[in-house]
Amino acid sequence: MANVLSQTNEWSELVQAGPRTPMGMLLRKFWQPVAVSSELKVGKAMPIRIMNEDLTLYRGESGKPHIVADRCAHRLTLLYTGWVEQECIRCRYHGWKYDGGGQCVEMPAEDATFASKVKILSYPAREYAGLVFAFMGQGEPPEFAHKAEIDRNYGIKWALSMIWPCNWFQRIENSMDAVHVSFVHQESRFGQSLSYTVPSLSYEETEWGIRQIATRAANNVRISEFNWPNCNHIVTPTQFKPQGETKLFPWTDLFNWFVPVDDGHTALFSVRSSPIRGDVAQESQAWLFSRDKYNPAEYDEELFKGVMPDNDAGQAGNALVNAQDYIVQVGQGAIVDRSQERLGKSDAGVILLRKIFHRELDAIKKGLPGKAWKPRKGFARLPVPPNVPASPDPETAMVFG
């Protein structure tokens, strides 16, 4: 495991996401997912840790989520252990009550004028596509980046999260590494047809991020889009195996946000959207969500001993693919020492990603605004993987071959 403090400033800046670091300030310029909506019940509170900050997330009686500091300003006990009252949260210790903006509104044992003088940290919160998002930066929040594929008024959608014990930048670098699919996932059902085929690669910086094209054959072109600063959009085949009968759906759009928990842990917040309709949509949603609950971090010891999950879509779903990614990314160490790497031409995507981040970090250090990134409008129209049924909705995807 490399100690980030021993690395050069060039590399340490990429992995440190605290509130006073350049990367922390960069990430805080954007809305970031912090929790799965279904895990936060009305009238309940929970602790969250995001980008090296400990916070309290609670849902008021109206259903609106609120984010405030983790501790009461009085005697610094944990706020999430208290009570939610209307849109406020009351500390369990001495009853100090705060609204969703962090303002103390009641101190039962103190003079009535004292409460107005106390305010704790708070952040704007909103929900989208089954996730709770927070804006943890300075000033007014930016435009919220909607995704056309998620906003379809049909199909099925589900959200999930999991935490891995490695730095967030290792996870997004993997998103820019199309070659790894031919080797890391060789033993999965997604990779068995590749036979170690190395793709030709093309990368383009866009107004919303990076477009990656990996071509293995005329009918095997995979395009993914990295949405700045930490969301990767890919399409993948969707398999459903009800009562022993395997069905292959057209595709699923995956939007994967990789958010630092702290410098040594990353939360994946993922929204999946599949444009299927009719009875099969209702029949499959619960099954598809249940198969995505496998978190390799819970099986760390056995995975590094070579004990892998089943490759059967009906039993493990994406488990094997996730386990394979886990081994190589966590296997780099909690924070990989990039000063020891030997990069080649196949690392063009990783090199471009780092170059863009260094450029934007330099702007922050100089007090400049950096690039004016613009969220994509409309569908990405990413190619559907080979051997997938034709699209029922030509507006959202295209098929090569």
Tab-separated table of C-alpha atoms in Angstrom:
chain	number	residue	atom	x	y	z
A	1	MET	CA	0.000	0.000	0.000
A	2	ALA	CA	1.456	3.333	-0.993
A	3	ASN	CA	1.315	6.262	1.387
A	4	VAL	CA	-0.080	9.194	-0.569
A	5	LEU	CA	1.965	11.619	1.515
A	6	SER	CA	5.176	10.032	0.230
A	7	GLN	CA	4.205	10.609	-3.390
A	8	THR	CA	5.003	13.702	-5.414
A	9	ASN	CA	2.557	16.583	-5.384
A	10	GLU	CA	1.677	15.739	-9.000
A	11	TRP	CA	0.162	12.430	-7.944
A	12	SER	CA	-1.043	13.234	-4.445
A	13	GLU	CA	-3.310	15.976	-5.812
A	14	LEU	CA	-5.250	13.404	-7.837
A	15	VAL	CA	-6.250	11.311	-4.849
A	16	GLN	CA	-6.858	13.749	-1.976
A	17	ALA	CA	-10.514	14.804	-1.821
A	18	GLY	CA	-10.749	16.689	1.475
A	19	PRO	CA	-12.588	20.029	1.505
A	20	ARG	CA	-9.428	22.158	1.398
A	21	THR	CA	-7.551	20.209	-1.288
A	22	PRO	CA	-7.602	21.213	-4.978
A	23	MET	CA	-9.308	17.953	-5.977
A	24	GLY	CA	-11.780	18.282	-3.127
A	25	MET	CA	-12.665	21.770	-4.315
A	26	LEU	CA	-12.997	20.518	-7.905
A	27	LEU	CA	-15.379	17.683	-7.001
A	28	ARG	CA	-17.422	20.012	-4.800
A	29	LYS	CA	-18.220	22.206	-7.803
A	30	PHE	CA	-20.694	19.502	-8.917
A	31	TRP	CA	-23.701	17.714	-7.452
A	32	GLN	CA	-22.534	14.393	-5.990
A	33	PRO	CA	-24.609	11.348	-4.995
A	34	VAL	CA	-24.347	10.545	-1.296
A	35	ALA	CA	-26.936	7.815	-0.601
A	36	VAL	CA	-29.530	5.490	-2.106
A	37	SER	CA	-32.973	7.025	-1.593
A	38	SER	CA	-34.655	3.795	-0.497
A	39	GLU	CA	-32.239	3.481	2.428
A	40	LEU	CA	-33.477	6.753	3.953
A	41	LYS	CA	-36.944	6.404	5.472
A	42	VAL	CA	-39.288	9.284	6.265
A	43	GLY	CA	-38.626	10.641	9.751
A	44	LYS	CA	-35.264	8.884	10.021
A	45	ALA	CA	-31.627	10.006	10.033
A	46	MET	CA	-28.391	8.270	9.066
A	47	PRO	CA	-24.672	9.093	9.164
A	48	ILE	CA	-22.821	9.490	5.874
A	49	ARG	CA	-19.170	10.055	5.035
A	50	ILE	CA	-18.441	11.697	1.683
A	51	MET	CA	-15.207	13.280	0.443
A	52	ASN	CA	-13.592	13.074	3.905
A	53	GLU	CA	-16.534	14.795	5.612
A	54	ASP	CA	-18.812	13.204	8.208
A	55	LEU	CA	-22.402	14.416	7.905
A	56	THR	CA	-25.974	13.726	8.998
A	57	LEU	CA	-28.557	12.871	6.340
A	58	TYR	CA	-32.209	12.846	7.374
A	59	ARG	CA	-35.592	12.790	5.685
A	60	GLY	CA	-38.202	15.207	6.979
A	61	GLU	CA	-41.852	14.321	7.367
A	62	SER	CA	-42.534	15.948	3.976
A	63	GLY	CA	-40.205	13.382	2.391
A	64	LYS	CA	-37.523	15.960	1.583
A	65	PRO	CA	-33.911	14.980	2.371
A	66	HIS	CA	-31.690	17.312	4.412
A	67	ILE	CA	-27.938	17.282	5.062
A	68	VAL	CA	-26.376	18.923	8.103
A	69	ALA	CA	-23.223	18.521	10.203
A	70	ASP	CA	-22.585	15.222	11.924
A	71	ARG	CA	-22.519	16.681	15.443
A	72	CYS	CA	-24.554	19.035	17.586
A	73	ALA	CA	-22.833	22.374	18.249
A	74	HIS	CA	-23.559	22.075	21.996
A	75	ARG	CA	-21.618	19.081	23.336
A	76	LEU	CA	-20.692	17.514	19.981
A	77	THR	CA	-22.683	14.312	20.188
A	78	LEU	CA	-23.839	12.604	16.977
A	79	LEU	CA	-26.976	14.180	15.530
A	80	TYR	CA	-28.189	11.125	13.627
A	81	THR	CA	-28.949	9.445	16.976
A	82	GLY	CA	-31.579	12.101	17.714
A	83	TRP	CA	-35.147	12.593	16.498
A	84	VAL	CA	-36.562	13.980	13.263
A	85	GLU	CA	-39.418	16.426	13.918
A	86	GLN	CA	-41.210	17.822	10.858
A	87	GLU	CA	-38.284	19.149	8.766
A	88	CYS	CA	-35.907	19.507	11.724
A	89	ILE	CA	-33.620	17.207	13.687
A	90	ARG	CA	-33.367	17.314	17.492
A	91	CYS	CA	-30.212	16.303	19.367
A	92	ARG	CA	-30.671	13.393	21.755
A	93	TYR	CA	-28.320	14.860	24.373
A	94	HIS	CA	-29.959	18.157	25.437
A	95	GLY	CA	-32.683	18.668	22.851
A	96	TRP	CA	-31.151	21.343	20.642
A	97	LYS	CA	-33.129	21.383	17.396
A	98	TYR	CA	-31.845	22.353	13.911
A	99	ASP	CA	-33.664	23.007	10.652
A	100	GLY	CA	-32.530	21.689	7.269
A	101	GLY	CA	-30.357	24.756	6.744
A	102	GLY	CA	-28.408	24.067	9.938
A	103	GLN	CA	-29.996	26.883	11.948
A	104	CYS	CA	-30.670	26.052	15.577
A	105	VAL	CA	-34.339	26.820	16.243
A	106	GLU	CA	-34.816	25.572	19.786
A	107	MET	CA	-32.786	25.063	22.994
A	108	PRO	CA	-35.156	23.800	25.712
A	109	ALA	CA	-32.799	24.529	28.618
A	110	GLU	CA	-31.414	27.878	27.379
A	111	ASP	CA	-32.520	31.471	26.968
A	112	ALA	CA	-34.818	31.877	23.952
A	113	THR	CA	-32.445	34.317	22.252
A	114	PHE	CA	-29.509	31.881	22.225
A	115	ALA	CA	-30.770	29.583	19.451
A	116	SER	CA	-30.627	32.231	16.737
A	117	LYS	CA	-26.887	32.646	17.380
A	118	VAL	CA	-26.030	29.005	16.598
A	119	LYS	CA	-25.818	27.524	13.138
A	120	ILE	CA	-24.120	24.329	11.967
A	121	LEU	CA	-22.912	23.227	8.550
A	122	SER	CA	-25.549	22.278	5.978
A	123	TYR	CA	-25.590	21.400	2.289
A	124	PRO	CA	-28.351	21.529	-0.343
A	125	ALA	CA	-29.820	18.108	-1.097
A	126	ARG	CA	-32.097	16.742	-3.790
A	127	GLU	CA	-33.202	13.374	-5.163
A	128	TYR	CA	-32.895	11.975	-8.640
A	129	ALA	CA	-33.277	8.483	-10.092
A	130	GLY	CA	-33.271	6.729	-6.735
A	131	LEU	CA	-30.257	8.584	-5.322
A	132	VAL	CA	-29.823	11.470	-2.899
A	133	PHE	CA	-27.452	14.139	-4.239
A	134	ALA	CA	-25.651	16.893	-2.342
A	135	PHE	CA	-23.958	20.096	-3.423
A	136	MET	CA	-21.017	20.560	-1.071
A	137	GLY	CA	-19.315	23.487	-2.825
A	138	GLN	CA	-19.337	27.251	-2.460
A	139	GLY	CA	-21.986	29.601	-3.809
A	140	GLU	CA	-25.073	28.646	-5.764
A	141	PRO	CA	-25.377	25.029	-6.948
A	142	PRO	CA	-24.826	24.471	-10.685
A	143	GLU	CA	-27.401	23.162	-13.123
A	144	PHE	CA	-28.331	19.606	-12.206
A	145	ALA	CA	-27.177	17.203	-14.924
A	146	HIS	CA	-30.171	15.099	-15.960
A	147	LYS	CA	-29.601	11.982	-18.083
A	148	ALA	CA	-31.951	11.373	-21.018
A	149	GLU	CA	-31.609	7.605	-20.689
A	150	ILE	CA	-32.691	7.781	-17.059
A	151	ASP	CA	-35.505	10.215	-17.770
A	152	ARG	CA	-37.299	7.892	-20.217
A	153	ASN	CA	-40.938	7.635	-19.127
A	154	TYR	CA	-40.943	3.851	-19.560
A	155	GLY	CA	-38.682	0.906	-18.846
A	156	ILE	CA	-37.255	-0.125	-15.496
A	157	LYS	CA	-34.730	1.701	-13.328
A	158	TRP	CA	-32.912	0.779	-10.159
A	159	ALA	CA	-30.189	2.309	-8.013
A	160	LEU	CA	-27.505	0.792	-5.817
A	161	SER	CA	-24.310	1.604	-3.983
A	162	MET	CA	-21.244	-0.182	-2.624
A	163	ILE	CA	-17.969	0.837	-1.009
A	164	TRP	CA	-14.560	-0.532	-2.012
A	165	PRO	CA	-11.315	-0.077	-0.038
A	166	CYS	CA	-9.346	1.833	-2.657
A	167	ASN	CA	-8.973	5.405	-3.841
A	168	TRP	CA	-11.627	6.856	-6.126
A	169	PHE	CA	-9.147	7.830	-8.846
A	170	GLN	CA	-8.192	4.184	-9.369
A	171	ARG	CA	-11.825	3.465	-10.083
A	172	ILE	CA	-12.299	6.194	-12.677
A	173	GLU	CA	-8.973	5.345	-14.342
A	174	ASN	CA	-10.355	1.847	-14.871
A	175	SER	CA	-13.275	3.456	-16.735
A	176	MET	CA	-10.776	4.884	-19.230
A	177	ASP	CA	-9.013	1.534	-19.740
A	178	ALA	CA	-10.828	-0.400	-22.479
A	179	VAL	CA	-7.989	-2.939	-22.850
A	180	HIS	CA	-8.617	-4.353	-19.386
A	181	VAL	CA	-11.944	-5.837	-20.541
A	182	SER	CA	-10.121	-8.363	-22.766
A	183	PHE	CA	-8.083	-9.682	-19.859
A	184	VAL	CA	-9.709	-8.903	-16.504
A	185	HIS	CA	-13.101	-10.182	-17.692
A	186	GLN	CA	-11.862	-13.013	-19.906
A	187	GLU	CA	-13.506	-15.677	-17.712
A	188	SER	CA	-16.860	-13.920	-17.492
A	189	ARG	CA	-19.725	-14.348	-19.928
A	190	PHE	CA	-19.008	-10.812	-21.158
A	191	GLY	CA	-15.394	-11.573	-22.022
A	192	GLN	CA	-15.375	-15.166	-23.214
A	193	SER	CA	-15.876	-14.159	-26.859
A	194	LEU	CA	-12.986	-11.695	-26.868
A	195	SER	CA	-10.133	-14.247	-26.760
A	196	TYR	CA	-7.666	-11.631	-25.529
A	197	THR	CA	-8.546	-9.380	-28.484
A	198	VAL	CA	-6.880	-6.017	-27.945
A	199	PRO	CA	-9.021	-3.150	-29.269
A	200	SER	CA	-7.880	-0.146	-31.223
A	201	LEU	CA	-8.558	2.906	-29.095
A	202	SER	CA	-9.799	6.418	-29.673
A	203	TYR	CA	-10.416	9.161	-27.103
A	204	GLU	CA	-11.965	12.589	-27.498
A	205	GLU	CA	-12.503	15.358	-24.973
A	206	THR	CA	-16.048	16.694	-25.298
A	207	GLU	CA	-17.984	19.542	-23.719
A	208	TRP	CA	-19.314	17.087	-21.117
A	209	GLY	CA	-16.310	14.790	-20.561
A	210	ILE	CA	-14.454	12.112	-22.540
A	211	ARG	CA	-15.777	9.852	-25.299
A	212	GLN	CA	-13.991	6.491	-25.492
A	213	ILE	CA	-14.184	4.184	-28.537
A	214	ALA	CA	-12.792	0.635	-28.407
A	215	THR	CA	-12.942	-1.255	-31.742
A	216	ARG	CA	-12.320	-5.005	-31.786
A	217	ALA	CA	-14.066	-5.763	-35.080
A	218	ALA	CA	-16.422	-4.088	-37.547
A	219	ASN	CA	-19.389	-5.416	-35.578
A	220	ASN	CA	-17.774	-5.033	-32.158
A	221	VAL	CA	-17.359	-1.338	-31.388
A	222	ARG	CA	-17.929	-0.240	-27.834
A	223	ILE	CA	-18.353	3.430	-26.980
A	224	SER	CA	-18.576	4.797	-23.476
A	225	GLU	CA	-18.891	8.335	-22.193
A	226	PHE	CA	-17.173	9.688	-19.127
A	227	ASN	CA	-19.318	12.516	-17.756
A	228	TRP	CA	-17.158	15.067	-15.972
A	229	PRO	CA	-15.959	14.819	-13.284
A	230	ASN	CA	-16.703	11.281	-12.030
A	231	CYS	CA	-19.602	9.541	-13.792
A	232	ASN	CA	-19.097	6.834	-16.423
A	233	HIS	CA	-21.913	5.907	-18.833
A	234	ILE	CA	-21.802	2.508	-20.514
A	235	VAL	CA	-24.301	0.092	-22.039
A	236	THR	CA	-24.273	-3.584	-21.198
A	237	PRO	CA	-26.381	-6.653	-22.064
A	238	THR	CA	-29.147	-7.428	-19.602
A	239	GLN	CA	-29.931	-11.058	-18.830
A	240	PHE	CA	-32.965	-12.250	-16.924
A	241	LYS	CA	-33.480	-15.845	-15.858
A	242	PRO	CA	-36.972	-16.331	-14.394
A	243	GLN	CA	-37.783	-19.927	-13.459
A	244	GLY	CA	-34.841	-21.322	-15.385
A	245	GLU	CA	-35.556	-19.605	-18.709
A	246	THR	CA	-32.857	-17.164	-19.821
A	247	LYS	CA	-34.013	-14.038	-21.602
A	248	LEU	CA	-31.754	-11.409	-23.148
A	249	PHE	CA	-33.037	-7.846	-23.072
A	250	PRO	CA	-31.908	-5.142	-25.493
A	251	TRP	CA	-29.478	-3.390	-23.125
A	252	THR	CA	-29.127	-1.504	-19.882
A	253	ASP	CA	-27.650	1.974	-19.557
A	254	LEU	CA	-25.356	2.180	-16.536
A	255	PHE	CA	-24.442	5.521	-14.970
A	256	ASN	CA	-21.705	4.913	-12.414
A	257	TRP	CA	-20.629	7.727	-10.112
A	258	PHE	CA	-17.363	7.057	-8.251
A	259	VAL	CA	-17.348	9.278	-5.165
A	260	PRO	CA	-14.589	9.417	-2.537
A	261	VAL	CA	-15.673	8.321	0.922
A	262	ASP	CA	-12.187	9.220	2.091
A	263	ASP	CA	-8.797	8.913	0.428
A	264	GLY	CA	-8.711	5.138	0.921
A	265	HIS	CA	-12.346	4.220	0.151
A	266	THR	CA	-14.690	4.809	-2.795
A	267	ALA	CA	-18.468	4.679	-2.983
A	268	LEU	CA	-19.987	3.545	-6.254
A	269	PHE	CA	-23.439	5.043	-6.769
A	270	SER	CA	-25.048	3.464	-9.817
A	271	VAL	CA	-28.319	4.012	-11.660
A	272	ARG	CA	-29.329	1.366	-14.204
A	273	SER	CA	-32.023	2.018	-16.813
A	274	SER	CA	-33.321	-0.630	-19.232
A	275	PRO	CA	-35.911	0.333	-21.887
A	276	ILE	CA	-38.033	-2.808	-21.598
A	277	ARG	CA	-41.802	-2.661	-21.528
A	278	GLY	CA	-44.869	-4.713	-20.773
A	279	ASP	CA	-45.288	-7.662	-18.428
A	280	VAL	CA	-41.633	-8.662	-18.570
A	281	ALA	CA	-40.637	-5.272	-17.173
A	282	GLN	CA	-42.640	-5.767	-13.984
A	283	GLU	CA	-41.621	-9.423	-13.770
A	284	SER	CA	-37.923	-8.660	-14.006
A	285	GLN	CA	-37.345	-5.533	-11.927
A	286	ALA	CA	-37.103	-7.187	-8.513
A	287	TRP	CA	-34.896	-9.959	-9.929
A	288	LEU	CA	-32.540	-7.540	-11.653
A	289	PHE	CA	-32.162	-5.413	-8.537
A	290	SER	CA	-31.510	-8.426	-6.309
A	291	ARG	CA	-28.707	-9.735	-8.527
A	292	ASP	CA	-26.897	-6.389	-8.310
A	293	LYS	CA	-26.574	-6.532	-4.523
A	294	TYR	CA	-23.312	-8.501	-4.616
A	295	ASN	CA	-20.478	-6.418	-3.165
A	296	PRO	CA	-17.015	-7.996	-3.619
A	297	ALA	CA	-15.705	-6.095	-0.585
A	298	GLU	CA	-17.707	-8.471	1.599
A	299	TYR	CA	-15.729	-11.406	0.172
A	300	ASP	CA	-12.291	-9.768	0.075
A	301	GLU	CA	-10.338	-12.563	1.765
A	302	GLU	CA	-11.724	-15.410	-0.322
A	303	LEU	CA	-11.448	-13.462	-3.606
A	304	PHE	CA	-7.718	-12.926	-3.094
A	305	LYS	CA	-7.444	-16.653	-2.385
A	306	GLY	CA	-8.910	-17.361	-5.824
A	307	VAL	CA	-12.469	-18.259	-4.752
A	308	MET	CA	-14.630	-16.513	-7.324
A	309	PRO	CA	-18.438	-16.216	-7.664
A	310	ASP	CA	-20.399	-18.334	-10.126
A	311	ASN	CA	-20.466	-17.241	-13.788
A	312	ASP	CA	-24.125	-18.255	-14.217
A	313	ALA	CA	-26.301	-15.233	-15.005
A	314	GLY	CA	-29.224	-16.785	-13.142
A	315	GLN	CA	-27.286	-17.094	-9.896
A	316	ALA	CA	-24.604	-14.458	-9.785
A	317	GLY	CA	-25.579	-11.895	-12.405
A	318	ASN	CA	-22.811	-9.316	-12.518
A	319	ALA	CA	-21.056	-10.788	-9.493
A	320	LEU	CA	-18.123	-12.309	-11.389
A	321	VAL	CA	-17.491	-9.132	-13.403
A	322	ASN	CA	-17.563	-7.045	-10.211
A	323	ALA	CA	-15.249	-9.488	-8.432
A	324	GLN	CA	-12.763	-9.372	-11.309
A	325	ASP	CA	-12.697	-5.561	-11.244
A	326	TYR	CA	-12.346	-5.615	-7.468
A	327	ILE	CA	-9.270	-7.846	-7.537
A	328	VAL	CA	-7.300	-5.680	-9.952
A	329	GLN	CA	-8.310	-2.277	-8.585
A	330	VAL	CA	-8.075	-3.067	-4.884
A	331	GLY	CA	-5.008	-5.155	-5.728
A	332	GLN	CA	-3.224	-1.910	-6.656
A	333	GLY	CA	-3.328	-0.930	-2.990
A	334	ALA	CA	-5.557	1.529	-1.184
A	335	ILE	CA	-3.696	4.319	-3.002
A	336	VAL	CA	-1.552	3.202	-5.919
A	337	ASP	CA	1.916	4.756	-6.182
A	338	ARG	CA	1.767	6.167	-9.713
A	339	SER	CA	5.421	7.219	-9.594
A	340	GLN	CA	6.329	3.530	-9.981
A	341	GLU	CA	4.188	2.851	-13.079
A	342	ARG	CA	5.395	2.015	-16.600
A	343	LEU	CA	2.717	3.234	-19.005
A	344	GLY	CA	2.386	2.274	-22.688
A	345	LYS	CA	0.348	3.273	-25.721
A	346	SER	CA	-2.627	1.258	-24.498
A	347	ASP	CA	-2.865	3.659	-21.554
A	348	ALA	CA	-3.883	6.576	-23.787
A	349	GLY	CA	-7.212	6.987	-22.000
A	350	VAL	CA	-5.645	7.040	-18.546
A	351	ILE	CA	-3.016	9.538	-19.731
A	352	LEU	CA	-5.685	11.829	-21.218
A	353	LEU	CA	-7.803	11.607	-18.064
A	354	ARG	CA	-4.869	12.620	-15.870
A	355	LYS	CA	-3.894	15.426	-18.237
A	356	ILE	CA	-7.372	16.951	-18.093
A	357	PHE	CA	-7.580	16.664	-14.320
A	358	HIS	CA	-4.140	18.255	-13.886
A	359	ARG	CA	-5.253	21.109	-16.159
A	360	GLU	CA	-8.415	21.708	-14.136
A	361	LEU	CA	-6.563	21.429	-10.811
A	362	ASP	CA	-4.025	24.009	-11.986
A	363	ALA	CA	-6.892	26.380	-12.738
A	364	ILE	CA	-8.281	25.941	-9.235
A	365	LYS	CA	-4.885	26.612	-7.651
A	366	LYS	CA	-4.612	29.806	-9.709
A	367	GLY	CA	-8.092	30.928	-8.746
A	368	LEU	CA	-9.404	30.485	-12.292
A	369	PRO	CA	-12.801	28.964	-13.197
A	370	GLY	CA	-11.454	26.194	-15.419
A	371	LYS	CA	-13.420	24.670	-18.285
A	372	ALA	CA	-17.134	25.430	-18.467
A	373	TRP	CA	-18.330	21.820	-18.658
A	374	LYS	CA	-21.814	21.425	-20.114
A	375	PRO	CA	-23.984	18.413	-19.265
A	376	ARG	CA	-24.967	16.348	-22.303
A	377	LYS	CA	-28.381	17.132	-23.729
A	378	GLY	CA	-30.293	14.246	-25.275
A	379	PHE	CA	-29.399	10.590	-25.711
A	380	ALA	CA	-25.793	9.452	-25.971
A	381	ARG	CA	-26.668	6.828	-28.622
A	382	LEU	CA	-23.999	4.386	-27.516
A	383	PRO	CA	-23.647	1.198	-29.597
A	384	VAL	CA	-25.390	-1.862	-28.221
A	385	PRO	CA	-22.937	-4.735	-27.551
A	386	PRO	CA	-22.751	-7.613	-30.091
A	387	ASN	CA	-25.396	-10.357	-30.074
A	388	VAL	CA	-27.968	-8.195	-28.333
A	389	PRO	CA	-31.534	-8.025	-29.689
A	390	ALA	CA	-32.420	-5.060	-31.857
A	391	SER	CA	-33.391	-1.885	-30.067
A	392	PRO	CA	-37.109	-1.249	-29.500
A	393	ASP	CA	-36.295	2.431	-29.227
A	394	PRO	CA	-33.999	3.746	-31.996
A	395	GLU	CA	-33.811	7.160	-30.320
A	396	THR	CA	-31.691	5.852	-27.461
A	397	ALA	CA	-29.132	3.485	-28.967
A	398	MET	CA	-27.689	2.115	-32.174
A	399	VAL	CA	-26.458	-1.303	-33.232
A	400	PHE	CA	-23.215	-1.886	-35.145
A	401	GLY	CA	-23.119	-4.804	-37.590
